[in-house]
XYZ file of C-alpha atoms in Angstrom:
766
model
C 38.431 -29.528 -20.355
C 37.464 -26.394 -18.876
C 34.749 -27.628 -16.855
C 37.066 -30.458 -15.231
C 39.607 -27.665 -15.102
C 37.159 -25.720 -12.614
C 35.866 -29.159 -10.295
C 39.102 -31.164 -10.291
C 41.715 -28.319 -9.995
C 42.484 -28.920 -5.849
C 42.161 -26.129 -3.535
C 42.941 -23.331 -5.874
C 40.690 -24.860 -8.312
C 37.725 -25.353 -6.150
C 38.059 -21.739 -4.659
C 37.806 -20.149 -7.564
C 34.571 -22.096 -8.852
C 33.260 -21.102 -5.507
C 34.257 -17.655 -5.363
C 32.566 -17.826 -9.280
C 29.641 -19.576 -7.813
C 28.840 -17.262 -4.860
C 28.985 -13.904 -6.824
C 26.669 -15.612 -9.928
C 24.007 -17.159 -6.940
C 23.703 -13.441 -5.254
C 22.817 -12.341 -8.896
C 20.396 -15.183 -9.541
C 18.777 -14.806 -6.104
C 18.082 -11.230 -6.993
C 17.415 -11.831 -10.232
C 14.530 -14.765 -8.976
C 13.296 -12.312 -6.519
C 12.749 -9.385 -8.923
C 10.851 -11.016 -11.212
C 8.943 -12.897 -8.420
C 7.871 -9.692 -6.909
C 5.016 -8.928 -9.220
C 3.301 -12.413 -8.980
C 3.677 -11.753 -4.935
C 1.576 -8.311 -5.782
C -0.760 -9.862 -7.570
C -1.529 -13.050 -5.626
C -1.816 -10.155 -2.461
C -4.462 -8.047 -5.045
C -6.554 -11.286 -5.744
C -7.287 -12.513 -2.124
C -7.873 -9.084 -1.375
C -10.635 -8.801 -4.019
C -12.084 -12.346 -3.312
C -12.586 -10.761 0.494
C -14.380 -7.610 -0.959
C -17.966 -7.136 -0.465
C -18.583 -4.977 -3.617
C -20.015 -7.997 -5.858
C -23.018 -9.860 -4.976
C -25.367 -7.169 -3.517
C -28.935 -7.506 -2.716
C -31.967 -4.991 -1.446
C -34.112 -7.256 0.100
C -33.600 -10.172 2.844
C -33.121 -13.369 1.528
C -32.184 -16.955 3.040
C -28.592 -16.683 0.939
C -28.258 -12.832 2.411
C -25.856 -11.728 4.703
C -25.334 -8.286 6.698
C -22.038 -6.948 6.456
C -20.590 -3.602 8.838
C -17.564 -1.923 7.877
C -15.720 -1.761 11.118
C -12.189 -0.982 10.005
C -10.085 0.699 13.020
C -6.318 1.738 13.565
C -4.239 1.104 16.494
C -0.549 2.522 17.204
C -0.259 3.329 13.376
C -1.226 -0.196 12.137
C -4.289 -0.490 9.776
C -7.224 -3.202 10.894
C -9.767 -4.523 8.971
C -12.642 -5.560 10.431
C -15.988 -6.813 9.698
C -19.203 -7.484 11.684
C -21.369 -10.097 10.375
C -25.160 -11.034 10.583
C -26.804 -13.848 8.647
C -30.137 -13.568 7.302
C -30.537 -17.229 6.549
C -29.044 -20.705 6.655
C -27.298 -20.190 3.291
C -25.593 -16.782 4.092
C -22.145 -16.761 2.049
C -18.926 -17.417 4.274
C -16.178 -15.149 4.116
C -12.676 -16.259 1.966
C -10.352 -17.943 5.098
C -13.399 -19.216 7.300
C -14.826 -22.890 7.893
C -18.427 -21.011 9.546
C -19.685 -17.905 10.599
C -18.551 -16.504 13.921
C -21.908 -16.746 16.123
C -22.809 -13.483 17.784
C -20.275 -12.152 20.265
C -17.559 -14.235 18.834
C -14.951 -13.020 16.722
C -12.444 -14.798 14.042
C -9.245 -13.390 13.961
C -5.895 -13.591 12.145
C -2.867 -14.814 13.613
C -1.271 -11.849 13.465
C -4.014 -9.723 15.540
C -4.512 -12.639 17.610
C -0.421 -12.285 18.537
C -0.994 -8.423 18.994
C -3.905 -9.336 20.891
C -2.283 -11.652 23.298
C 0.632 -9.512 23.726
C 1.364 -6.631 26.206
C 1.562 -3.805 23.364
C -2.237 -5.085 22.121
C -3.498 -4.226 25.757
C -5.675 -1.479 24.518
C -6.997 -3.245 21.377
C -7.908 -5.750 23.920
C -10.476 -3.150 25.403
C -11.871 -1.973 22.292
C -12.326 -5.849 21.278
C -13.246 -7.562 24.489
C -14.900 -10.261 22.414
C -14.184 -14.282 22.668
C -11.743 -15.601 19.926
C -13.097 -18.351 18.202
C -10.776 -19.213 15.715
C -7.999 -18.010 12.853
C -8.572 -16.645 9.370
C -7.095 -19.049 6.879
C -4.746 -17.870 4.541
C -6.445 -17.648 1.923
C -8.456 -14.554 3.545
C -5.521 -12.973 3.998
C -3.511 -10.701 1.793
C -0.195 -11.300 3.897
C 1.128 -12.790 7.335
C 1.251 -9.681 8.620
C -2.632 -8.777 7.637
C -4.402 -7.438 10.753
C -8.241 -8.132 10.040
C -11.515 -10.043 12.182
C -14.509 -10.886 11.906
C -17.378 -10.550 14.699
C -20.662 -12.122 14.508
C -24.055 -10.104 16.134
C -27.254 -10.297 16.277
C -28.266 -6.645 16.239
C -26.630 -5.532 13.208
C -29.622 -3.541 11.077
C -29.356 -2.109 7.331
C -29.882 1.729 8.469
C -26.372 2.930 7.323
C -24.222 2.970 4.352
C -21.774 1.077 6.525
C -23.780 -1.478 5.799
C -24.424 -4.103 2.785
C -26.567 -6.986 2.229
C -24.619 -9.414 0.176
C -24.969 -12.827 -1.674
C -21.452 -13.437 -2.088
C -17.988 -12.264 -1.442
C -15.714 -10.851 -4.224
C -15.143 -7.917 -6.320
C -15.839 -8.729 -10.148
C -14.925 -5.299 -11.048
C -12.338 -4.314 -13.440
C -8.874 -3.643 -11.232
C -8.025 0.288 -11.941
C -4.970 0.361 -14.516
C -2.232 2.426 -13.277
C -1.619 6.410 -14.293
C 0.764 6.201 -17.042
C 3.370 8.089 -15.086
C 3.354 5.254 -12.018
C 3.568 3.218 -14.914
C 6.711 4.625 -16.304
C 8.357 5.040 -12.587
C 7.455 0.809 -12.155
C 9.088 0.202 -15.191
C 12.087 2.508 -14.966
C 12.344 0.858 -10.856
C 12.712 -2.623 -12.192
C 15.678 -1.508 -14.736
C 17.548 0.283 -12.339
C 17.100 -2.582 -9.890
C 17.785 -5.353 -12.377
C 20.828 -3.703 -14.249
C 22.810 -4.102 -11.326
C 22.695 -7.632 -10.963
C 23.438 -7.801 -14.925
C 26.656 -6.218 -13.506
C 27.246 -8.427 -10.675
C 27.040 -11.994 -12.529
C 29.055 -10.384 -15.543
C 31.830 -9.337 -12.560
C 32.057 -13.010 -11.034
C 32.214 -14.590 -13.947
C 35.485 -13.195 -14.552
C 37.139 -13.953 -10.862
C 40.756 -15.327 -11.130
C 41.118 -14.077 -14.565
C 45.281 -13.906 -14.138
C 45.787 -16.781 -13.108
C 43.496 -18.551 -15.632
C 45.543 -16.774 -17.704
C 48.766 -18.300 -16.679
C 47.093 -21.369 -16.531
C 46.178 -21.354 -20.462
C 49.969 -20.213 -20.996
C 51.197 -23.436 -19.585
C 48.043 -25.560 -22.175
C 50.150 -23.173 -25.301
C 53.022 -24.843 -24.132
C 51.521 -28.540 -24.450
C 50.198 -28.003 -27.497
C 46.461 -26.229 -26.933
C 45.900 -23.346 -29.779
C 44.436 -20.163 -28.951
C 40.994 -21.314 -29.821
C 40.973 -24.057 -27.697
C 42.465 -21.852 -24.785
C 39.588 -19.587 -25.200
C 37.050 -22.320 -25.207
C 38.725 -24.037 -22.099
C 37.988 -20.753 -20.401
C 34.684 -20.541 -21.023
C 34.103 -24.003 -19.639
C 35.503 -22.874 -16.792
C 33.326 -19.684 -15.965
C 30.150 -22.340 -17.427
C 31.162 -24.143 -14.501
C 30.884 -21.452 -12.000
C 27.826 -20.498 -13.344
C 26.154 -23.456 -13.106
C 26.992 -24.090 -9.820
C 25.916 -20.377 -9.086
C 22.781 -21.116 -10.445
C 22.256 -24.231 -7.996
C 23.227 -21.338 -5.087
C 21.161 -18.948 -6.574
C 17.884 -21.134 -6.073
C 19.237 -22.213 -2.423
C 19.854 -18.108 -1.665
C 16.261 -17.327 -3.239
C 14.402 -20.242 -1.256
C 16.229 -18.763 1.931
C 15.425 -15.341 1.273
C 12.095 -15.625 0.534
C 11.437 -17.241 3.718
C 12.802 -13.480 5.316
C 9.400 -11.734 4.948
C 10.397 -9.413 7.934
C 12.184 -7.202 5.488
C 9.435 -6.811 3.386
C 6.974 -6.695 7.059
C 9.942 -3.421 8.246
C 8.290 -1.497 5.118
C 4.745 -2.397 5.695
C 4.045 -4.904 2.767
C 3.386 -7.981 3.978
C 3.721 -11.326 1.618
C 3.162 -14.691 2.101
C 6.751 -16.635 1.202
C 4.419 -18.862 -1.013
C 3.537 -16.163 -3.120
C 7.260 -14.801 -4.125
C 7.310 -17.656 -6.633
C 8.608 -16.336 -10.162
C 6.998 -17.603 -13.284
C 7.972 -20.719 -14.961
C 9.368 -19.139 -18.370
C 11.532 -16.321 -16.773
C 13.062 -19.255 -14.301
C 14.234 -20.724 -17.762
C 14.685 -17.264 -19.124
C 17.316 -17.055 -16.299
C 18.802 -20.371 -15.744
C 19.348 -20.030 -20.012
C 20.738 -16.464 -20.149
C 22.816 -16.733 -16.957
C 25.368 -19.328 -18.649
C 25.375 -17.900 -21.887
C 26.465 -14.604 -20.544
C 29.379 -16.385 -17.851
C 30.680 -18.191 -22.016
C 29.755 -14.458 -23.736
C 31.518 -12.599 -20.893
C 34.782 -14.664 -21.009
C 35.270 -14.477 -24.450
C 34.949 -10.782 -24.618
C 36.976 -10.307 -21.634
C 40.091 -12.770 -23.673
C 39.418 -10.832 -27.132
C 42.704 -8.379 -26.336
C 44.679 -10.903 -24.448
C 47.418 -13.058 -26.037
C 48.392 -16.073 -24.376
C 51.272 -17.720 -25.599
C 53.388 -21.107 -24.322
C 55.867 -18.949 -22.490
C 53.586 -15.983 -20.839
C 50.642 -13.907 -20.999
C 51.306 -11.001 -22.989
C 48.581 -8.952 -20.873
C 51.299 -8.327 -18.473
C 53.052 -6.037 -20.535
C 51.914 -2.537 -21.337
C 48.195 -2.776 -22.083
C 46.650 -0.547 -24.965
C 44.889 2.289 -24.262
C 40.959 1.769 -24.208
C 38.983 3.808 -26.851
C 36.303 5.935 -25.712
C 34.433 6.350 -28.984
C 32.077 3.350 -28.480
C 31.823 3.880 -24.486
C 29.944 7.430 -25.369
C 28.416 5.991 -27.944
C 25.932 3.840 -25.624
C 24.658 6.826 -23.801
C 24.138 8.805 -26.788
C 21.695 5.580 -28.044
C 20.168 5.836 -25.042
C 19.048 9.531 -25.225
C 18.291 8.782 -28.875
C 15.772 6.448 -27.524
C 14.219 8.655 -24.965
C 14.268 11.491 -26.738
C 11.278 11.185 -28.510
C 9.211 10.327 -24.852
C 9.815 13.782 -24.291
C 6.366 15.584 -22.638
C 4.496 12.145 -23.414
C 3.043 12.171 -20.384
C 2.173 15.534 -19.809
C -1.317 14.927 -20.288
C -1.200 11.367 -19.151
C -0.141 9.842 -22.550
C 1.090 6.479 -23.171
C 4.646 5.447 -23.206
C 6.467 2.880 -25.433
C 7.628 0.715 -22.471
C 9.999 -0.967 -24.814
C 11.470 2.202 -26.076
C 11.714 3.496 -22.871
C 13.649 0.244 -21.010
C 16.296 0.104 -23.713
C 16.904 3.814 -23.383
C 16.854 3.615 -19.831
C 19.280 0.390 -20.503
C 22.112 2.111 -22.511
C 22.230 4.861 -20.219
C 23.260 2.491 -17.362
C 25.575 0.518 -19.456
C 26.989 3.223 -20.689
C 28.387 3.882 -17.069
C 29.784 0.493 -16.603
C 31.856 1.142 -20.063
C 33.040 4.615 -19.253
C 33.966 4.255 -15.896
C 37.002 1.373 -16.889
C 38.117 4.404 -19.458
C 38.014 6.958 -16.876
C 39.799 4.966 -14.199
C 42.736 4.296 -16.328
C 42.790 8.149 -17.861
C 43.438 9.215 -14.291
C 45.698 6.760 -12.975
C 48.399 7.179 -15.890
C 48.451 10.888 -14.674
C 48.975 10.159 -11.131
C 52.415 10.056 -9.946
C 54.339 10.918 -6.354
C 52.772 10.693 -2.750
C 53.338 8.259 -0.081
C 54.285 5.046 -0.031
C 50.527 3.647 0.257
C 49.455 6.115 -2.318
C 52.016 5.020 -4.199
C 51.325 1.176 -3.913
C 47.657 1.913 -4.821
C 48.518 3.961 -7.972
C 51.037 1.553 -9.217
C 48.703 -1.477 -8.949
C 46.164 0.625 -10.275
C 48.309 1.714 -13.563
C 49.208 -2.282 -13.924
C 45.424 -3.489 -14.027
C 42.642 -0.839 -13.353
C 39.823 -2.987 -15.173
C 39.298 -5.553 -11.961
C 39.000 -2.309 -9.633
C 36.583 -0.728 -12.113
C 34.437 -3.566 -12.593
C 33.952 -4.365 -8.801
C 32.478 -0.551 -8.368
C 30.397 -0.669 -11.440
C 27.372 -2.346 -9.691
C 27.567 0.627 -6.817
C 27.673 2.847 -9.832
C 25.239 2.187 -11.521
C 22.901 1.500 -8.607
C 23.546 4.874 -7.381
C 22.861 6.059 -11.051
C 19.720 4.862 -11.153
C 18.681 5.718 -7.916
C 19.491 9.502 -8.134
C 17.118 9.408 -11.218
C 14.666 7.936 -10.258
C 14.690 10.042 -6.866
C 14.551 13.258 -9.485
C 11.328 11.273 -11.023
C 9.992 10.863 -7.317
C 10.261 14.550 -6.366
C 9.055 15.374 -9.487
C 5.858 13.647 -9.391
C 4.964 13.623 -6.141
C 2.886 16.570 -5.586
C 0.696 15.100 -8.425
C -0.258 12.259 -5.510
C -0.164 14.401 -2.595
C -3.253 16.266 -2.243
C -4.532 18.679 0.195
C -7.691 17.399 1.615
C -8.754 20.716 3.327
C -8.686 19.262 6.854
C -7.262 22.065 9.451
C -5.509 19.625 12.055
C -4.795 22.986 13.592
C -8.944 23.009 14.860
C -9.491 19.480 15.876
C -7.082 16.361 14.967
C -9.648 13.421 15.197
C -12.838 12.949 13.780
C -15.662 10.552 14.547
C -18.614 10.155 12.493
C -21.182 7.322 11.680
C -24.598 7.551 9.183
C -25.782 4.475 11.638
C -29.083 6.457 12.010
C -29.396 6.876 15.868
C -31.400 8.984 17.602
C -30.874 12.566 19.060
C -30.372 11.479 22.719
C -27.675 8.753 21.724
C -25.750 11.532 19.894
C -25.495 13.393 22.983
C -24.244 10.258 25.095
C -21.833 9.618 22.283
C -20.540 13.368 22.446
C -20.243 13.353 26.018
C -18.341 9.700 26.342
C -15.913 11.027 23.647
C -15.079 14.120 25.582
C -14.659 12.735 28.687
C -12.256 10.513 27.060
C -8.241 11.217 28.866
C -6.185 13.024 26.596
C -9.374 14.829 24.526
C -9.339 18.579 25.334
C -12.829 19.377 23.398
C -15.661 17.461 21.373
C -18.029 19.271 19.401
C -20.646 16.907 17.703
C -24.019 17.760 15.475
C -26.103 15.426 14.010
C -27.647 15.354 10.039
C -30.533 14.006 8.016
C -32.522 15.423 5.432
C -35.745 17.951 4.775
C -37.427 18.153 1.259
C -40.857 19.569 0.058
C -42.442 16.205 -0.436
C -42.177 12.740 1.445
C -40.984 10.307 -1.490
C -38.369 12.498 -3.125
C -35.378 13.139 -0.998
C -33.336 14.391 -4.205
C -34.790 17.700 -4.542
C -34.338 18.433 -0.514
C -31.090 19.745 1.426
C -29.549 18.750 4.754
C -31.025 19.344 8.561
C -28.194 19.586 10.785
C -29.061 19.690 14.677
C -26.349 20.897 17.493
C -25.378 23.153 20.122
C -24.700 26.643 19.453
C -20.926 25.686 20.184
C -21.193 23.020 17.627
C -22.942 25.203 15.070
C -20.724 28.066 15.166
C -18.220 25.777 13.854
C -20.064 25.499 10.967
C -21.068 28.663 10.151
C -20.583 32.468 11.343
C -22.921 32.307 13.714
C -23.192 35.488 16.580
C -26.463 35.373 18.380
C -27.503 31.574 19.398
C -29.517 30.105 21.965
C -31.204 27.212 22.256
C -34.577 27.090 19.917
C -32.990 29.452 17.300
C -32.706 28.021 13.369
C -30.253 29.667 10.987
C -30.079 29.155 6.922
C -26.884 29.126 5.728
C -26.071 31.721 2.592
C -25.921 30.072 -0.914
C -22.361 30.464 -2.136
C -23.463 30.055 -5.900
C -26.294 28.767 -8.242
C -26.975 24.952 -7.534
C -26.818 22.970 -11.047
C -28.747 19.480 -9.261
C -31.895 22.494 -8.658
C -32.193 21.354 -4.951
C -34.550 22.603 -2.484
C -33.693 26.279 -1.373
C -34.623 27.042 2.176
C -36.471 29.745 3.247
C -37.715 31.182 6.318
C -41.448 29.833 7.157
C -41.285 27.030 4.764
C -43.367 23.226 4.828
C -40.799 20.779 4.626
C -40.828 17.091 5.596
C -37.944 15.821 8.011
C -36.273 12.572 6.702
C -38.422 12.170 3.341
C -37.209 8.373 2.561
C -33.957 9.009 3.098
C -31.818 6.189 4.263
C -34.436 3.742 2.644
C -31.359 2.072 0.777
C -32.422 -1.608 2.529
C -36.364 -1.352 3.198
C -36.039 0.763 6.430
C -39.073 3.249 6.823
C -38.328 6.891 7.389
C -39.791 8.854 9.806
C -40.988 11.622 7.418
C -41.807 14.374 10.051
C -43.600 17.615 9.175
C -41.699 20.571 9.959
C -42.225 24.486 8.998
C -38.420 26.273 8.960
C -39.123 29.106 11.624
C -40.119 32.439 10.516
C -37.456 34.381 12.140
C -34.154 31.713 10.616
C -31.660 34.308 10.145
C -29.064 33.741 6.972
C -25.563 33.046 8.173
C -22.670 32.747 5.952
C -20.989 29.176 6.045
C -17.475 27.934 6.774
C -15.660 24.719 6.410
C -15.192 22.600 9.416
C -12.348 20.810 10.610
C -12.488 17.859 8.743
C -12.714 20.126 5.796
C -16.680 19.553 5.312
C -18.749 22.680 3.841
C -22.715 22.742 4.947
C -25.556 24.255 3.187
C -29.248 23.703 4.016
C -30.748 24.796 7.767
C -28.929 24.800 10.860
C -31.095 23.813 14.137
C -30.749 23.671 17.662
C -32.171 20.378 19.383
C -35.098 22.806 21.178
C -35.844 23.934 17.439
C -37.134 20.542 15.953
C -39.741 18.467 16.877
C -38.540 15.414 19.077
C -39.937 13.169 16.498
C -37.342 14.129 13.853
C -34.586 13.083 15.969
C -34.680 9.488 16.163
C -33.023 8.704 12.892
C -29.781 10.751 12.639
C -26.054 10.575 11.266
C -23.282 12.600 13.554
C -19.901 13.749 13.483
C -17.816 14.526 16.155
C -14.661 17.049 15.960
C -12.616 15.877 18.620
C -9.357 18.109 19.660
C -6.339 16.072 21.961
C -3.930 16.784 24.070
C -0.863 15.043 21.594
C 1.264 14.645 25.025
C -1.102 11.939 26.625
C 0.318 8.681 25.799
C -2.052 6.497 23.535
C -4.455 9.308 23.236
C -5.968 8.642 19.994
C -6.053 4.532 20.781
C -8.330 6.031 23.808
C -10.632 7.772 21.060
C -10.849 5.117 19.339
C -11.513 2.628 22.316
C -14.102 5.047 23.226
C -16.123 5.108 19.799
C -15.834 1.737 19.949
C -17.712 1.190 22.766
C -20.363 3.283 22.332
C -20.560 2.908 18.685
C -18.798 -0.301 16.962
C -19.736 0.980 13.518
C -18.603 4.530 13.907
C -15.574 6.015 11.523
C -13.236 7.411 13.395
C -9.740 8.902 11.095
C -6.831 11.373 12.132
C -7.306 15.171 10.197
C -4.212 16.001 8.092
C -3.872 18.767 5.816
C -2.371 16.162 2.765
C -3.461 12.802 2.110
C -1.084 10.563 -0.372
C -1.894 8.270 -2.847
C -1.737 4.824 -1.632
C -0.653 3.268 -4.916
C 2.090 5.986 -5.192
C 3.198 4.824 -2.159
C 2.990 1.465 -2.649
C 5.274 2.085 -5.574
C 7.630 3.900 -3.106
C 7.582 1.385 -0.195
C 8.546 -1.309 -3.255
C 11.290 0.509 -4.396
C 13.015 0.944 -0.936
C 12.613 -2.678 0.028
C 14.111 -3.200 -3.635
C 17.137 -0.753 -3.293
C 17.726 -2.387 0.341
C 17.971 -5.524 -1.073
C 19.867 -4.712 -3.822
C 22.678 -2.727 -1.969
C 22.640 -5.472 0.357
C 23.404 -8.071 -2.414
C 25.785 -5.607 -3.931
C 27.740 -5.098 -0.825
C 27.674 -8.885 -0.285
C 29.483 -9.404 -4.212
C 31.499 -7.043 -3.596
C 33.158 -8.361 -0.504
C 33.496 -11.583 -2.504
C 35.195 -9.379 -4.995
C 38.244 -7.812 -3.081
C 38.810 -11.356 -1.220
C 39.418 -13.083 -4.511
C 41.446 -9.978 -5.737
C 43.746 -10.203 -2.221
C 43.616 -14.034 -2.869
C 45.180 -13.506 -6.446
C 47.807 -11.168 -5.058
C 48.859 -13.235 -1.899
C 52.444 -13.849 -3.517
C 52.902 -10.017 -4.373
C 51.713 -8.683 -0.345
C 54.114 -11.628 1.370
C 56.893 -10.308 -1.202
C 55.944 -6.811 0.269
C 55.571 -8.189 4.034
C 59.129 -10.106 3.545
C 60.560 -6.881 2.799
C 59.711 -5.293 5.825
C 56.594 -3.482 4.545
C 54.480 -2.439 7.923
C 50.769 -3.657 7.772
C 49.259 0.081 7.864
C 50.983 1.103 4.680
C 49.386 -1.880 3.061
C 46.001 -1.352 4.562
C 46.022 2.140 3.560
C 47.025 1.419 0.206
C 43.799 -1.233 -0.739
C 41.504 1.578 0.576
C 43.553 3.994 -1.972
C 42.823 1.237 -4.270
C 39.194 1.182 -3.631
C 38.611 5.147 -3.072
C 40.206 5.891 -6.428
C 37.383 3.852 -8.591
C 34.673 4.567 -6.213
C 35.364 8.457 -6.219
C 35.376 8.411 -9.793
C 32.265 5.741 -10.615
C 30.045 8.266 -7.710
C 30.782 11.075 -9.722
C 29.883 9.801 -13.339
C 26.943 8.243 -11.356
C 26.015 11.193 -10.415
C 26.203 12.908 -14.000
C 24.467 9.957 -15.688
C 21.700 9.799 -12.871
C 21.131 13.697 -13.332
C 20.780 13.067 -16.717
C 18.447 10.261 -16.722
C 16.433 12.050 -14.492
C 16.552 15.123 -16.475
C 15.167 12.544 -19.318
C 12.419 11.395 -17.356
C 11.133 14.712 -15.407
C 10.735 16.118 -19.360
C 8.479 12.656 -20.214
C 5.897 13.406 -17.675
C 6.118 16.981 -18.447
C 7.854 18.298 -15.466
C 10.296 20.819 -15.185
C 14.221 20.081 -14.364
C 14.871 20.040 -11.122
C 17.960 18.318 -8.977
C 17.283 17.171 -5.552
C 21.019 17.961 -4.268
C 20.033 16.376 -0.710
C 19.056 13.084 -2.452
C 22.238 13.050 -4.498
C 24.003 13.328 -1.660
C 21.940 10.883 0.186
C 22.601 8.004 -2.692
C 25.999 8.885 -3.540
C 26.740 8.522 0.312
C 25.287 5.339 0.745
C 26.922 4.009 -2.371
C 30.290 4.992 -0.638
C 29.319 3.937 2.883
C 28.570 0.476 1.210
C 32.090 0.707 -0.334
C 33.678 1.866 2.971
C 31.979 -0.952 4.846
C 33.278 -3.983 2.675
C 36.999 -2.447 2.602
C 36.777 -2.690 6.594
C 35.350 -6.104 6.174
C 38.212 -7.109 4.104
C 41.441 -6.147 6.426
C 41.043 -8.732 8.500
C 41.496 -11.569 5.382
C 44.210 -8.655 4.629
C 45.797 -9.476 7.622
C 46.157 -13.075 7.562
C 47.443 -12.618 4.415
C 50.302 -10.852 5.262
C 52.776 -13.390 6.415
C 56.110 -14.017 4.664
C 55.332 -17.879 4.434
C 52.921 -17.193 1.804
C 56.202 -17.017 -0.430
C 56.216 -21.040 -0.139
C 55.097 -22.936 -2.859
C 54.694 -26.715 -4.693
């Protein structure tokens, strides 16, 4: 009978069922999306590992080997994955996503990179990659639809660089690195925090139309139904709404997973097909949502007495008891307390215990808020007419108002706790690089074994680039006592006097001079200690990773070489061994050199960083160009933060949508009351302010309770990772401000329907 009332109750019944279905559907969609995210991230990682070059390494050329050069670059802040390929035989492996290897001068690009190259925004990148596009990389070879990647064919690639590898197959067979226990704690709490508001939304949605439903049940009592039957009829109505909600939720999810632009806005590229929740989780959601709808309905009716002539709830309600509500956060604290300092020394956490404690604390917010609202509004009195109308409405029934903001309160409490945890541990994942952006802002380097004249040419070309103020370049190789044992050697760095002054404290210098860098302490490796007049060999089999022949040039360190104290260069590197100007070493020793340039730029010149990268790509396609920064953040930590931002944005969006549906449902139930007030001459502005006050009071109390709970949960999480208690007041202010902003926006959107309901003809009935 309950299911029948839900679908055959005329316009009134369908409206109530539709509102319930929309509310439940929004929650179900978010549940499916959240449960699909781990699988989507796993699929990204799997495709990334399949295209890696870490497995199948080979030392000698063969019919099944392929030379792969790393040519990654950055364009306007976007990372581009580049690989230069040269097959060494007819059975060379083909990268995932390609049907064939590109010919020399050809380029296979991802769809996103093809679009970028064809756009005005990609004009500078087109200069950097002036090759003919011969095809597209299929999805199998990309981590996401916005992945920027290319494969370039070459017939000049050689294996004389550590940035070039020889492989027989693509892939990465090494086990994936496990998450740090603190990051794992962050991820676990993040999922709980994101899913708890969803449960609150679903529990609120299945109670839509409760007052009108109870009056209909009173009519059923009049025709002979007993109390138990009416409760199960009400449960049947909620069950029908939740089943329709499951269908709507599936539709919302299928539409929402196509909106990958939301994830792309946070630098996370996901194929829609990757958002595929596992079958067990889908079955769990499909069973849990209807069961929860029935349970919540029966629980809500436990204090309602439905009699044949009315509902006793319209009288003075019994005061809510607070003892069991306070017991929920107490249990949560009791579960989390044994975890304190468990992660101080990278220890493992009991995930079930952490989840249980977090859930109890957040559920405590939903349990305490109705009692807190009721305790406050019973003591309010007086004021202007809109205030009195709002207070009286809350005094008659504050439960619906408190339930409507429970989702916001839970989301804000969880967000505050996560913000505190993020702030507490971020220093562990943001490391000092030792680089000095004040001395140079970019670095260009390569270990491609080029000649000394080539290093000079590269330095001059970079120095002449628009926006470059200066470029200091130096080249390097190794020296050793014997030609066949480079491990006991030391470094030889060659550069102009200006370049060498960046590496050591040198006063007098002229071309032909040589310097020995002062030792900083005993060398545990037992490497060779250079001394004036020592006979050495330059390039003693160094760089023979794939069979290239060394130069092995004999050389005598000049007897007049002074010892100078070393210094760290702009890129954070400290040098040892011997420094030499070009005129101090034999020309034969400068044919196989690595090089490094420190580049100072004028940041006011538009696209200066991309101009430098274009120059470097033209003179040496395998050069590495990167920006210098004093700190660098762990990529995994940044990925977790990105996932949190995306999840929070989606949760707040759906909470706002559900809150709007809840408010519209409450206005619909009060249509006749509003019509009576209008008929008696109540002004539109009076009712509008009254609705705002009815929302503002529970929202204000909810945010205060959320802030207190969030700080408490945050303190427990900080204690678990061994960090001192610290409150991020700016974070609390921003989170509560966002929550209040969502509620104010929803209230503003509900005003037009309110004004349409404020008509005296709403008193008509049949």
